Short mmCIF file of C-alpha atoms in Angstrom, two decimals:
data_model
loop_
_atom_site.label_atom_id
_atom_site.label_comp_id
_atom_site.label_asym_id
_atom_site.label_seq_id
_atom_site.Cartn_x
_atom_site.Cartn_y
_atom_site.Cartn_z
CA UNK L 201 -148.82 -94.59 97.11
CA UNK L 202 -148.41 -96.80 94.18
CA UNK L 203 -149.05 -100.21 96.33
CA UNK L 204 -152.62 -99.65 96.86
CA UNK L 205 -153.60 -97.47 93.55
CA UNK L 206 -154.56 -99.70 90.78
CA UNK L 207 -152.68 -99.08 87.64
CA UNK L 208 -154.63 -98.23 84.71
CA UNK L 209 -152.94 -100.40 82.28
CA UNK L 210 -152.68 -103.73 84.33
CA UNK L 211 -156.55 -103.21 84.97
CA UNK L 212 -156.99 -103.18 81.32
CA UNK L 213 -154.84 -105.85 80.74
CA UNK L 214 -156.42 -108.06 83.37
CA UNK L 215 -159.54 -107.44 82.05
CA UNK L 216 -158.76 -108.29 78.70
CA UNK L 217 -156.78 -111.51 79.59
CA UNK L 218 -159.14 -112.77 82.40
CA UNK L 219 -161.94 -111.82 80.05
CA UNK L 220 -160.91 -113.93 77.16
CA UNK L 221 -159.82 -117.00 79.30
CA UNK L 222 -163.19 -116.88 81.36
CA UNK L 223 -165.14 -116.52 77.90
CA UNK L 224 -163.19 -119.43 76.35
CA UNK L 225 -163.15 -121.97 79.33
CA UNK L 226 -166.74 -121.25 80.24
CA UNK L 227 -167.47 -122.16 76.40
CA UNK L 228 -165.37 -124.79 75.57
CA UNK L 229 -163.99 -126.33 79.01
CA UNK L 230 -166.04 -126.04 82.15
CA UNK L 231 -169.38 -127.34 80.65
CA UNK L 232 -167.50 -130.19 78.85
CA UNK L 233 -165.44 -130.93 81.82
CA UNK L 234 -168.66 -131.20 84.41
CA UNK L 235 -170.88 -132.78 81.97
CA UNK L 236 -168.54 -135.59 80.81
CA UNK L 237 -168.07 -136.11 84.65
CA UNK L 238 -171.81 -136.01 85.49
CA UNK L 239 -172.23 -138.57 82.69
CA UNK L 240 -169.62 -140.81 83.98
CA UNK L 241 -171.08 -140.87 87.16
CA UNK L 242 -174.32 -141.64 86.11
CA UNK L 243 -172.59 -144.29 83.76
CA UNK L 244 -171.13 -145.89 86.97
CA UNK L 245 -174.46 -145.44 88.75
CA UNK L 246 -176.27 -147.57 85.98
CA UNK L 247 -173.64 -150.10 85.65
CA UNK L 248 -173.87 -150.77 89.26
CA UNK L 249 -177.60 -151.13 89.25
CA UNK L 250 -177.46 -153.36 86.19
CA UNK L 251 -175.02 -155.60 87.70
CA UNK L 252 -177.43 -155.76 90.84
CA UNK L 253 -180.02 -156.44 88.47
CA UNK L 254 -177.98 -159.02 86.78
CA UNK L 255 -177.20 -160.74 90.23
CA UNK L 256 -180.55 -160.89 91.04
CA UNK L 257 -181.59 -162.44 87.73
CA UNK L 258 -178.89 -164.87 88.00
CA UNK L 259 -180.28 -165.78 91.67
CA UNK L 260 -183.43 -166.30 90.32
CA UNK L 261 -181.95 -168.39 87.40
CA UNK L 262 -180.16 -170.43 90.05
CA UNK L 263 -183.15 -171.06 92.06
CA UNK L 264 -185.04 -171.79 88.73
CA UNK L 265 -182.51 -174.27 87.67
CA UNK L 266 -182.53 -176.00 91.00
CA UNK L 267 -186.04 -176.22 90.78
CA UNK L 268 -185.84 -177.73 87.39
CA UNK L 269 -183.14 -179.98 88.96
CA UNK L 270 -185.20 -181.28 91.78
CA UNK L 271 -187.95 -181.79 89.45
CA UNK L 272 -185.87 -183.79 87.11
CA UNK L 273 -184.76 -185.85 89.81
CA UNK L 274 -187.97 -186.80 90.96
CA UNK L 275 -189.36 -187.30 87.78
CA UNK L 276 -186.31 -189.76 87.17
CA UNK L 277 -187.29 -191.52 90.48
CA UNK L 278 -190.44 -191.95 89.18
CA UNK L 279 -189.42 -193.11 85.61
CA UNK L 280 -187.26 -195.74 87.46
CA UNK L 281 -189.94 -196.54 89.72
CA UNK L 282 -192.34 -197.07 86.61
CA UNK L 283 -189.85 -199.04 84.81
CA UNK L 284 -189.09 -201.57 87.70
CA UNK L 285 -193.06 -201.94 87.90
CA UNK L 286 -193.32 -202.48 84.00
CA UNK L 287 -190.34 -205.36 84.77
CA UNK L 288 -191.97 -206.62 87.35
CA UNK L 289 -195.23 -206.97 85.47
CA UNK L 290 -193.45 -208.21 82.31
CA UNK L 291 -191.63 -210.69 84.22
CA UNK L 292 -194.63 -211.71 85.84
CA UNK L 293 -196.30 -212.16 82.79
CA UNK L 294 -193.59 -214.01 80.84
CA UNK L 295 -193.72 -216.47 83.80
CA UNK L 296 -197.41 -216.82 83.54
CA UNK L 297 -197.44 -217.54 79.98
CA UNK L 298 -194.64 -219.73 80.19
CA UNK L 299 -196.36 -221.72 82.83
CA UNK L 300 -199.51 -221.83 80.64
CA UNK L 301 -197.17 -222.77 77.56
CA UNK L 302 -195.53 -225.54 79.68
CA UNK L 303 -199.05 -226.65 80.99
CA UNK L 304 -199.92 -226.61 77.16
CA UNK L 305 -197.05 -228.61 76.17
CA UNK L 306 -197.40 -230.95 79.05
CA UNK L 307 -201.22 -231.36 77.95
CA UNK L 308 -200.12 -231.81 74.16
CA UNK L 309 -197.41 -234.73 75.82
CA UNK L 310 -200.02 -236.23 77.78
CA UNK L 311 -202.24 -236.49 74.68
CA UNK L 312 -199.61 -237.57 72.37
CA UNK L 313 -198.43 -240.39 74.92
CA UNK L 314 -202.12 -241.30 75.41
CA UNK L 315 -202.35 -241.77 71.67
CA UNK L 316 -199.15 -243.34 71.53
CA UNK L 317 -200.17 -245.86 74.12
CA UNK L 318 -203.85 -246.36 72.20
CA UNK L 319 -201.83 -247.26 69.13
CA UNK L 320 -199.25 -249.35 71.03
CA UNK L 321 -202.40 -251.12 72.57
CA UNK L 322 -203.92 -251.42 69.19
CA UNK L 323 -200.54 -252.58 67.87
CA UNK L 324 -200.57 -255.23 70.96
CA UNK L 325 -204.19 -256.33 70.39
CA UNK L 326 -203.37 -256.83 66.66
CA UNK L 327 -200.41 -258.89 67.76
CA UNK L 328 -202.42 -260.60 70.52
CA UNK L 329 -204.62 -261.56 67.90
CA UNK L 330 -202.20 -262.55 65.56
CA UNK L 331 -200.42 -264.49 68.27
CA UNK L 332 -204.02 -265.93 69.21
CA UNK L 333 -204.46 -267.05 65.99
CA UNK L 334 -200.89 -268.37 65.68
CA UNK L 335 -201.56 -270.30 68.98
CA UNK L 336 -204.77 -271.28 67.89
CA UNK L 337 -203.46 -272.81 64.69
CA UNK L 338 -200.83 -274.42 66.55
CA UNK L 339 -203.51 -275.80 68.99
CA UNK L 340 -205.51 -276.93 66.05
CA UNK L 341 -202.49 -278.29 64.69
CA UNK L 342 -202.01 -280.39 67.83
CA UNK L 343 -204.55 -283.37 68.01
CA UNK L 344 -207.40 -282.95 70.15
CA UNK L 345 -206.66 -285.95 71.76
CA UNK L 346 -207.93 -285.53 74.98
CA UNK L 347 -211.32 -283.32 74.66
CA UNK L 348 -211.07 -282.40 78.85
CA UNK L 349 -207.47 -281.04 78.60
CA UNK L 350 -208.31 -279.52 75.23
CA UNK L 351 -211.06 -277.75 76.91
CA UNK L 352 -208.66 -276.75 80.04
CA UNK L 353 -206.22 -275.48 77.67
CA UNK L 354 -208.62 -273.33 75.61
CA UNK L 355 -210.08 -271.59 79.06
CA UNK L 356 -206.73 -271.28 80.30
CA UNK L 357 -205.72 -269.61 77.39
CA UNK L 358 -208.68 -267.40 77.53
CA UNK L 359 -208.42 -266.33 81.10
CA UNK L 360 -204.62 -265.48 80.33
CA UNK L 361 -206.04 -263.33 77.35
CA UNK L 362 -208.61 -261.85 79.85
CA UNK L 363 -206.13 -261.14 82.51
CA UNK L 364 -204.09 -259.36 80.08
CA UNK L 365 -206.95 -257.17 78.68
CA UNK L 366 -207.91 -256.41 82.23
CA UNK L 367 -204.76 -254.99 82.92
CA UNK T 155 -164.01 -122.03 111.07
CA UNK T 156 -163.77 -119.47 108.45
CA UNK T 157 -163.38 -116.68 110.80
CA UNK T 158 -160.90 -118.18 112.47
CA UNK T 159 -158.74 -118.84 109.21
CA UNK T 160 -159.17 -114.93 108.34
CA UNK T 161 -158.12 -113.80 111.83
CA UNK T 162 -155.34 -116.18 111.73
CA UNK T 163 -154.23 -114.70 108.22
CA UNK T 164 -154.82 -110.98 109.67
CA UNK T 165 -152.61 -111.91 112.33
CA UNK T 166 -149.82 -113.05 110.04
CA UNK T 167 -150.31 -110.12 107.89
CA UNK T 168 -150.05 -107.63 110.92
CA UNK T 169 -146.88 -109.64 112.17
CA UNK T 170 -145.28 -109.20 108.35
CA UNK T 171 -146.20 -105.46 108.53
CA UNK T 172 -144.65 -105.12 111.95
CA UNK T 173 -141.34 -106.91 111.08
CA UNK T 174 -141.24 -105.22 107.74
CA UNK T 175 -141.16 -101.62 109.29
CA UNK T 176 -138.66 -102.99 112.01
CA UNK T 177 -136.55 -104.27 109.43
CA UNK T 178 -137.01 -101.26 107.05
CA UNK T 179 -135.97 -99.29 109.61
CA UNK T 180 -133.14 -101.15 110.34
CA UNK T 181 -132.21 -101.27 106.83
CA UNK T 182 -132.30 -97.62 106.23
CA UNK T 183 -129.82 -96.99 109.35
CA UNK T 184 -127.63 -99.74 107.66
CA UNK T 185 -127.97 -97.97 104.56
CA UNK T 186 -126.98 -94.35 106.00
CA UNK T 187 -124.16 -96.16 107.76
CA UNK T 188 -122.88 -98.30 104.99
CA UNK T 189 -123.63 -95.85 102.25
CA UNK T 190 -119.84 -95.27 101.34
CA UNK T 191 -119.35 -99.20 101.16
CA UNK T 192 -122.31 -99.97 98.97
CA UNK T 193 -124.88 -101.52 101.60
CA UNK T 194 -127.97 -103.50 101.05
CA UNK T 195 -130.94 -101.35 100.44
CA UNK T 196 -133.47 -103.80 101.57
CA UNK T 197 -136.82 -101.35 101.05
CA UNK T 198 -135.61 -100.94 97.55
CA UNK T 199 -135.10 -104.79 96.78
CA UNK T 200 -138.54 -105.77 98.60
CA UNK T 201 -140.51 -102.85 96.50
CA UNK T 202 -138.67 -103.39 93.46
CA UNK T 203 -139.86 -107.11 93.53
CA UNK T 204 -143.37 -106.29 94.63
CA UNK T 205 -144.18 -103.51 92.09
CA UNK T 206 -144.64 -103.99 89.07
CA UNK T 207 -141.96 -103.48 86.32
CA UNK T 208 -140.95 -102.79 82.57
CA UNK T 209 -137.95 -105.09 82.59
CA UNK T 210 -137.90 -108.54 84.26
CA UNK T 211 -134.83 -108.38 86.43
CA UNK T 212 -133.83 -111.94 86.81
CA UNK T 213 -130.57 -111.35 88.99
CA UNK T 214 -127.28 -109.57 89.31
CA UNK T 215 -124.09 -111.01 89.16
CA UNK T 216 -120.95 -108.97 89.83
CA UNK T 217 -123.21 -105.43 89.58
CA UNK T 218 -124.17 -106.68 86.29
CA UNK T 219 -128.07 -106.46 86.40
CA UNK T 220 -129.57 -109.29 84.07
CA UNK T 221 -132.83 -107.96 82.64
CA UNK T 222 -135.24 -109.26 80.06
CA UNK T 223 -136.73 -106.15 78.67
CA UNK T 224 -140.51 -106.39 77.83
CA UNK T 225 -142.70 -104.65 75.61
CA UNK T 226 -143.64 -100.80 76.27
CA UNK T 227 -146.88 -99.58 74.54
CA UNK T 228 -147.68 -96.04 75.39
CA UNK T 229 -150.02 -93.42 73.85
CA UNK T 230 -148.58 -89.88 74.43
CA UNK T 231 -149.16 -86.68 72.74
CA UNK T 232 -148.08 -87.89 69.39
CA UNK T 233 -150.48 -91.16 69.43
CA UNK T 234 -149.28 -94.55 70.08
CA UNK T 235 -145.64 -95.73 70.47
CA UNK T 236 -144.43 -99.25 70.83
CA UNK T 237 -140.51 -99.85 71.98
CA UNK T 238 -138.59 -102.04 74.00
CA UNK T 239 -138.23 -101.50 77.70
CA UNK T 240 -134.29 -101.64 77.35
CA UNK T 241 -134.69 -98.07 75.64
CA UNK T 242 -135.75 -96.96 79.41
CA UNK T 243 -132.27 -97.62 80.37
CA UNK T 244 -130.82 -96.12 77.52
CA UNK T 245 -131.82 -92.73 78.40
CA UNK T 246 -135.54 -92.97 77.08
CA UNK T 247 -137.19 -93.18 73.73
CA UNK T 248 -139.02 -90.39 71.89
CA UNK T 249 -139.23 -88.08 74.94
CA UNK T 250 -140.26 -91.19 77.02
CA UNK T 251 -138.45 -91.92 79.89
CA UNK T 252 -139.07 -93.75 83.47
CA UNK T 253 -139.65 -91.42 86.12
CA UNK T 254 -137.34 -91.65 89.10
CA UNK T 255 -138.90 -89.79 91.80
CA UNK T 256 -142.23 -87.94 92.48
CA UNK T 257 -145.88 -88.95 91.68
CA UNK T 258 -144.87 -91.35 88.71
CA UNK T 259 -141.61 -92.93 90.44
CA UNK T 260 -140.78 -96.17 88.38
CA UNK T 261 -143.81 -95.58 85.68
CA UNK T 262 -142.87 -94.44 82.11
CA UNK T 263 -143.41 -90.70 81.66
CA UNK T 264 -143.50 -88.37 78.84
CA UNK T 265 -141.73 -85.20 79.22
CA UNK T 266 -143.67 -82.21 77.86
CA UNK T 267 -142.27 -78.61 78.37
CA UNK T 268 -140.06 -79.91 80.82
CA UNK T 269 -143.07 -81.40 83.11
CA UNK T 270 -143.58 -85.32 83.87
CA UNK T 271 -146.93 -86.30 82.14
CA UNK T 272 -148.19 -89.67 82.30
CA UNK T 273 -149.02 -90.91 78.94
CA UNK T 274 -151.68 -94.07 78.42
CA UNK T 275 -149.71 -96.94 79.40
CA UNK T 276 -150.88 -100.40 78.19
CA UNK T 277 -147.19 -101.85 78.53
CA UNK T 278 -146.60 -105.68 78.68
CA UNK T 279 -145.15 -105.39 82.09
CA UNK T 280 -143.74 -108.20 84.49
CA UNK T 281 -147.29 -108.59 85.52
CA UNK T 282 -149.09 -108.61 82.53
CA UNK T 283 -146.75 -111.05 81.14
CA UNK T 284 -147.54 -113.37 83.82
CA UNK T 285 -151.06 -112.76 83.15
CA UNK T 286 -150.54 -113.95 79.39
CA UNK T 287 -148.36 -116.98 81.02
CA UNK T 288 -151.30 -117.81 83.38
CA UNK T 289 -153.69 -117.58 80.74
CA UNK T 290 -151.55 -119.89 78.29
CA UNK T 291 -151.40 -122.49 80.99
CA UNK T 292 -155.02 -122.48 81.90
CA UNK T 293 -156.35 -122.51 78.09
CA UNK T 294 -153.92 -125.42 77.58
CA UNK T 295 -154.77 -127.30 80.78
CA UNK T 296 -158.46 -127.01 80.80
CA UNK T 297 -159.11 -127.18 76.92
CA UNK T 298 -156.78 -130.01 76.61
CA UNK T 299 -158.32 -132.06 79.43
CA UNK T 300 -161.91 -130.97 78.07
CA UNK T 301 -160.50 -132.80 75.12
CA UNK T 302 -159.76 -136.01 76.89
CA UNK T 303 -163.26 -135.89 78.41
CA UNK T 304 -164.55 -135.33 75.25
CA UNK T 305 -162.76 -138.20 73.51
CA UNK T 306 -163.56 -140.80 76.20
CA UNK T 307 -165.58 -139.64 79.30
CA UNK T 308 -165.18 -143.39 80.60
CA UNK T 309 -161.52 -143.79 80.49
CA UNK T 310 -159.70 -143.53 83.63
CA UNK T 311 -158.28 -139.88 83.95
CA UNK T 312 -154.65 -139.64 83.56
CA UNK T 313 -152.31 -137.21 83.94
CA UNK T 314 -153.42 -133.43 84.27
CA UNK T 315 -156.96 -134.80 84.50
CA UNK T 316 -156.29 -136.85 87.22
CA UNK T 317 -154.70 -134.13 89.17
CA UNK T 318 -157.15 -131.70 88.42
CA UNK T 319 -160.69 -133.67 88.17
CA UNK T 320 -160.87 -133.71 92.18
CA UNK T 321 -160.11 -129.94 92.66
CA UNK T 322 -162.54 -129.15 89.70
CA UNK T 323 -165.29 -131.45 91.56
CA UNK T 324 -164.54 -129.80 94.93
CA UNK T 325 -164.73 -126.65 93.75
CA UNK T 326 -168.00 -127.36 92.05
CA UNK T 327 -169.68 -129.45 94.81
CA UNK T 328 -168.24 -127.79 98.05
CA UNK T 329 -167.72 -124.34 96.91
CA UNK T 330 -170.20 -123.61 93.91
CA UNK T 331 -173.25 -125.75 94.91
CA UNK T 332 -172.83 -125.57 98.80
CA UNK T 333 -172.79 -121.55 98.71
CA UNK T 334 -174.90 -120.66 95.63
CA UNK T 335 -177.65 -123.32 95.78
CA UNK T 336 -179.95 -124.47 93.27
CA UNK T 337 -178.84 -121.62 90.73
CA UNK T 338 -175.20 -123.10 90.66
CA UNK T 339 -174.87 -123.99 87.36
CA UNK T 340 -174.79 -120.38 85.87
CA UNK T 341 -172.07 -119.43 88.04
CA UNK T 342 -169.96 -122.10 88.23
CA UNK T 343 -167.74 -121.48 85.07
CA UNK T 344 -166.91 -118.18 86.84
CA UNK T 345 -166.10 -119.57 90.10
CA UNK T 346 -163.90 -122.29 88.71
CA UNK T 347 -161.99 -119.89 86.40
CA UNK T 348 -161.46 -117.48 89.35
CA UNK T 349 -160.26 -120.23 91.79
CA UNK T 350 -157.82 -121.74 88.98
CA UNK T 351 -156.64 -118.40 87.94
CA UNK T 352 -155.67 -117.24 91.47
CA UNK T 353 -154.37 -120.66 92.38
CA UNK T 354 -152.16 -120.98 89.04
CA UNK T 355 -151.08 -117.01 89.76
CA UNK T 356 -150.46 -117.69 93.17
CA UNK T 357 -148.13 -120.72 92.58
CA UNK T 358 -146.32 -118.91 89.91
CA UNK T 359 -145.78 -116.27 92.23
CA UNK T 360 -143.89 -118.44 94.67
CA UNK T 361 -141.62 -119.84 91.90
CA UNK T 362 -138.54 -117.40 92.61
CA UNK T 363 -136.94 -117.26 89.12
CA UNK T 364 -138.21 -116.25 85.81
CA UNK T 365 -140.97 -116.67 84.25
CA UNK T 366 -142.17 -116.94 88.21
CA UNK T 367 -142.08 -114.78 90.82
CA UNK T 368 -143.81 -111.79 89.74
CA UNK T 369 -146.29 -110.44 92.62
CA UNK T 370 -149.13 -110.86 90.45
CA UNK T 371 -152.04 -111.76 93.12
CA UNK T 372 -150.43 -109.19 95.26
CA UNK T 373 -151.28 -106.36 92.92
CA UNK T 374 -154.16 -104.12 93.90
CA UNK T 375 -155.26 -103.69 90.29
CA UNK T 376 -155.33 -107.68 89.66
CA UNK T 377 -157.43 -108.29 92.94
CA UNK T 378 -159.80 -105.19 91.93
CA UNK T 379 -160.66 -106.71 88.78
CA UNK T 380 -161.64 -109.88 90.31
CA UNK T 381 -163.52 -108.47 93.24
CA UNK T 382 -165.08 -106.17 90.40
CA UNK T 383 -166.20 -108.95 88.47
CA UNK T 384 -167.55 -110.91 91.36
CA UNK T 385 -169.52 -107.47 92.36
CA UNK T 386 -171.15 -107.14 88.96
CA UNK T 387 -172.02 -111.09 88.99
CA UNK T 388 -173.23 -110.29 92.57
CA UNK T 389 -175.40 -107.41 91.88
CA UNK T 390 -176.78 -107.50 88.42
CA UNK T 391 -177.65 -111.45 88.24
CA UNK T 392 -179.73 -111.23 91.31
CA UNK T 393 -183.78 -110.77 91.58
CA UNK T 394 -185.76 -107.67 93.36
CA UNK T 395 -185.60 -109.42 96.50
CA UNK T 396 -181.81 -108.60 96.62
CA UNK T 397 -182.84 -104.91 96.17
CA UNK T 398 -185.77 -104.70 98.19
CA UNK T 399 -183.59 -106.52 101.32
CA UNK T 400 -181.18 -103.21 100.77
CA UNK T 401 -183.70 -100.60 100.49
CA UNK T 402 -186.55 -101.86 102.46
CA UNK T 403 -184.90 -104.50 105.01
CA UNK T 404 -187.34 -106.49 107.28
CA UNK T 405 -186.14 -104.61 110.54
CA UNK T 406 -188.28 -102.61 113.07
CA UNK T 407 -189.70 -99.36 111.32
CA UNK T 408 -187.64 -96.88 113.65
CA UNK T 409 -184.45 -98.23 112.37
CA UNK T 410 -185.37 -97.44 108.73
CA UNK T 411 -187.73 -94.62 108.30
CA UNK T 412 -186.95 -91.13 109.34
CA UNK T 413 -183.04 -91.72 109.14
CA UNK T 414 -182.34 -94.57 106.70
CA UNK T 415 -179.78 -96.34 109.21
CA UNK T 416 -180.26 -99.96 107.92
CA UNK T 417 -180.71 -98.77 104.35
CA UNK T 418 -177.35 -97.16 104.58
CA UNK T 419 -175.56 -99.98 106.37
CA UNK T 420 -176.98 -102.25 103.81
CA UNK T 421 -176.03 -100.16 100.63
CA UNK T 422 -172.60 -99.90 102.13
CA UNK T 423 -172.44 -103.66 102.46
CA UNK T 424 -173.24 -103.95 98.78
CA UNK T 425 -169.46 -102.24 98.14
CA UNK T 426 -167.87 -103.82 101.48
CA UNK T 427 -168.14 -107.07 100.55
CA UNK T 428 -166.13 -106.81 97.15
CA UNK T 429 -163.53 -104.51 98.69
CA UNK T 430 -162.72 -106.77 101.52
CA UNK T 431 -162.43 -109.49 98.85
CA UNK T 432 -160.10 -107.63 97.13
CA UNK T 433 -158.21 -106.48 99.99
CA UNK T 434 -157.86 -110.04 101.46
CA UNK T 435 -156.27 -111.51 98.53
CA UNK T 436 -153.99 -108.46 97.75
CA UNK T 437 -152.90 -108.35 101.48
CA UNK T 438 -152.23 -111.89 102.16
CA UNK T 439 -150.18 -112.19 98.74
CA UNK T 440 -148.07 -109.35 99.15
CA UNK T 441 -147.38 -109.97 102.74
CA UNK T 442 -146.10 -113.50 101.77
CA UNK T 443 -143.81 -111.93 98.93
CA UNK T 444 -142.53 -109.51 101.76
CA UNK T 445 -142.08 -112.07 104.15
CA UNK T 446 -139.98 -114.25 101.81
CA UNK T 447 -137.91 -111.29 100.58
CA UNK T 448 -137.24 -110.16 104.12
CA UNK T 449 -136.16 -113.56 105.34
CA UNK T 450 -133.69 -113.76 102.53
CA UNK T 451 -132.51 -110.12 102.77
CA UNK T 452 -131.93 -110.66 106.38
CA UNK T 453 -128.73 -112.39 105.39
CA UNK T 454 -127.38 -109.52 103.59
CA UNK T 455 -128.34 -106.85 106.04
CA UNK T 456 -126.73 -108.50 108.96
CA UNK T 457 -123.68 -109.10 106.24
CA UNK T 458 -123.59 -105.34 105.75
CA UNK T 459 -124.00 -104.69 109.37
CA UNK T 460 -121.78 -107.29 110.96
CA UNK T 461 -119.54 -108.92 108.18
CA UNK T 462 -119.61 -111.93 106.64
CA UNK T 463 -119.61 -114.29 109.33
CA UNK T 464 -122.58 -112.84 110.93
CA UNK T 465 -124.13 -113.39 107.40
CA UNK T 466 -123.26 -116.85 107.44
CA UNK T 467 -124.46 -117.53 110.83
CA UNK T 468 -127.83 -115.73 109.96
CA UNK T 469 -128.32 -117.37 106.67
CA UNK T 470 -128.84 -120.90 108.49
CA UNK T 471 -131.75 -119.36 110.36
CA UNK T 472 -132.99 -117.46 107.63
CA UNK T 473 -133.12 -120.31 105.14
CA UNK T 474 -134.77 -122.74 107.66
CA UNK T 475 -137.63 -119.87 108.28
CA UNK T 476 -137.75 -119.07 104.63
CA UNK T 477 -138.18 -122.65 103.72
CA UNK T 478 -141.02 -122.94 106.52
CA UNK T 479 -142.56 -119.91 105.09
CA UNK T 480 -142.61 -121.08 101.56
CA UNK T 481 -144.13 -124.19 102.48
CA UNK T 482 -146.68 -122.22 104.59
CA UNK T 483 -147.11 -119.95 101.46
CA UNK T 484 -148.00 -123.11 99.04
CA UNK T 485 -150.81 -123.51 101.65
CA UNK T 486 -151.63 -119.98 101.52
CA UNK T 487 -151.85 -119.90 98.05
CA UNK T 488 -154.56 -122.60 97.77
CA UNK T 489 -156.26 -121.18 100.84
CA UNK T 490 -156.36 -117.97 99.27
CA UNK T 491 -157.82 -119.13 95.98
CA UNK T 492 -160.10 -121.28 98.02
CA UNK T 493 -161.12 -118.28 100.17
CA UNK T 494 -161.61 -115.97 97.25
CA UNK T 495 -164.12 -118.08 95.49
CA UNK T 496 -165.82 -119.46 98.12
CA UNK T 497 -166.67 -115.68 99.46
CA UNK T 498 -167.43 -114.88 95.98
CA UNK T 499 -169.86 -117.96 95.74
CA UNK T 500 -171.29 -117.05 99.18
CA UNK T 501 -172.01 -113.43 98.10
CA UNK T 502 -173.48 -114.31 94.81
CA UNK T 503 -175.53 -117.07 96.96
CA UNK T 504 -176.68 -114.62 99.36
CA UNK T 505 -177.89 -112.14 96.77
CA UNK T 506 -179.97 -115.50 95.38
CA UNK T 507 -181.61 -116.29 98.40
CA UNK T 508 -185.66 -115.87 98.19
CA UNK T 509 -187.64 -114.91 100.67
CA UNK T 510 -188.76 -118.26 101.80
CA UNK T 511 -185.94 -119.43 102.57
CA UNK T 512 -185.10 -116.82 105.27
CA UNK T 513 -188.37 -117.72 107.00
CA UNK T 514 -187.74 -121.30 106.66
#
């Protein structure tokens, strides 16, 4: 029965055709395809791994940046605090200086006042002396008719001068 | 799982044969009955289809056969001769003609001294033509996608590549790697080629019109060659362990010493495995083709037996059944390709196995 007897021609062609197809595909198609798929799989795996690594790094960087930020904040606080201190100190110093300056000025003023006063007193004395001289002139011009009254007058004037001096 | 699948297949095959036998008897009687009225000879139609042919019969319109003649290449008594197959219908060519009956019915014979002698026949028949077609499809497909991969293996697979990549991976991972084991890379090209060869040939076989429809994988010559290559791979790429298992198996001494029972069985197994492969694919694909033809032929048998009205009635059922069978056949095409490549891989893998695997 021809149905179950292999025909030689067909066997021959099948061997030839299948052989050629097998040879060509085994040489140029299958290795390339499977190799490329394997490479792609590897690439995807690597990519996922590197993405994971990058994520981890990013997290680390985030943590680090937070740390730096916190440090900066505390530093800022410290700096502000220090500045405050410095300010207070400067103000205090300025106050002190101002006080001493003021005291000095007052002292100077006092001494100049004293000097002025002295000068004034000197002037007054000179004036008193002049006045006395004028007075004495006037007294001398007046006739000492009465010796007693003369004496009394001189005394009185002297007392007055003394009183003025004492003041 | 596998055995269930196979037993289902076998049942279907049996059922087909029964139905086929029953119908051919019917058809035969119908033929006798209607011989003068020009009835339907379903056996002739079915065998005309499932057998190889020199002419590709496309269809018949009003008793006019539309044939695509193929190339005949024969080596007879006077050397090689090449001629167009249409010559066979015109009464032969240089003493070659198509034998009508007897041992070489349907084949090209050379008439020498009034006797029919079979020349060396390497004609491009329907099946050979389909083989060329399949080869061309496979080369274009796979060399094409290999080029695509080479160009940019990171690109998203597109077109045929996207369709075939998961199939290639399944064959590679689930068949070759799973069945052969660590040496699988060496056999992977063969298993892939066999899988896609059978799959594409099967699928082309169920397309009813030219250039499809040839019963290639349902031809014993084709499955013989495929099984033979698996046989070669199984037996000639193995190691001493495999032959030791056959000629000195690890069984009680009584089973192998005076009378070599086990050796005989094991040795027989070397040949029954590829024969099982050969017959399984052949029978399954053949039965599918016969089934389709009968379901469609039923319409015409009924028509010739009981008249046109019955034929129209039957056609509804026939077509429904044929559509169902065709759907099943698409599945069978895939399953048979899968089973053949898986069993090939399994046989190769079994021959590859090392002693320590067995004890483990």
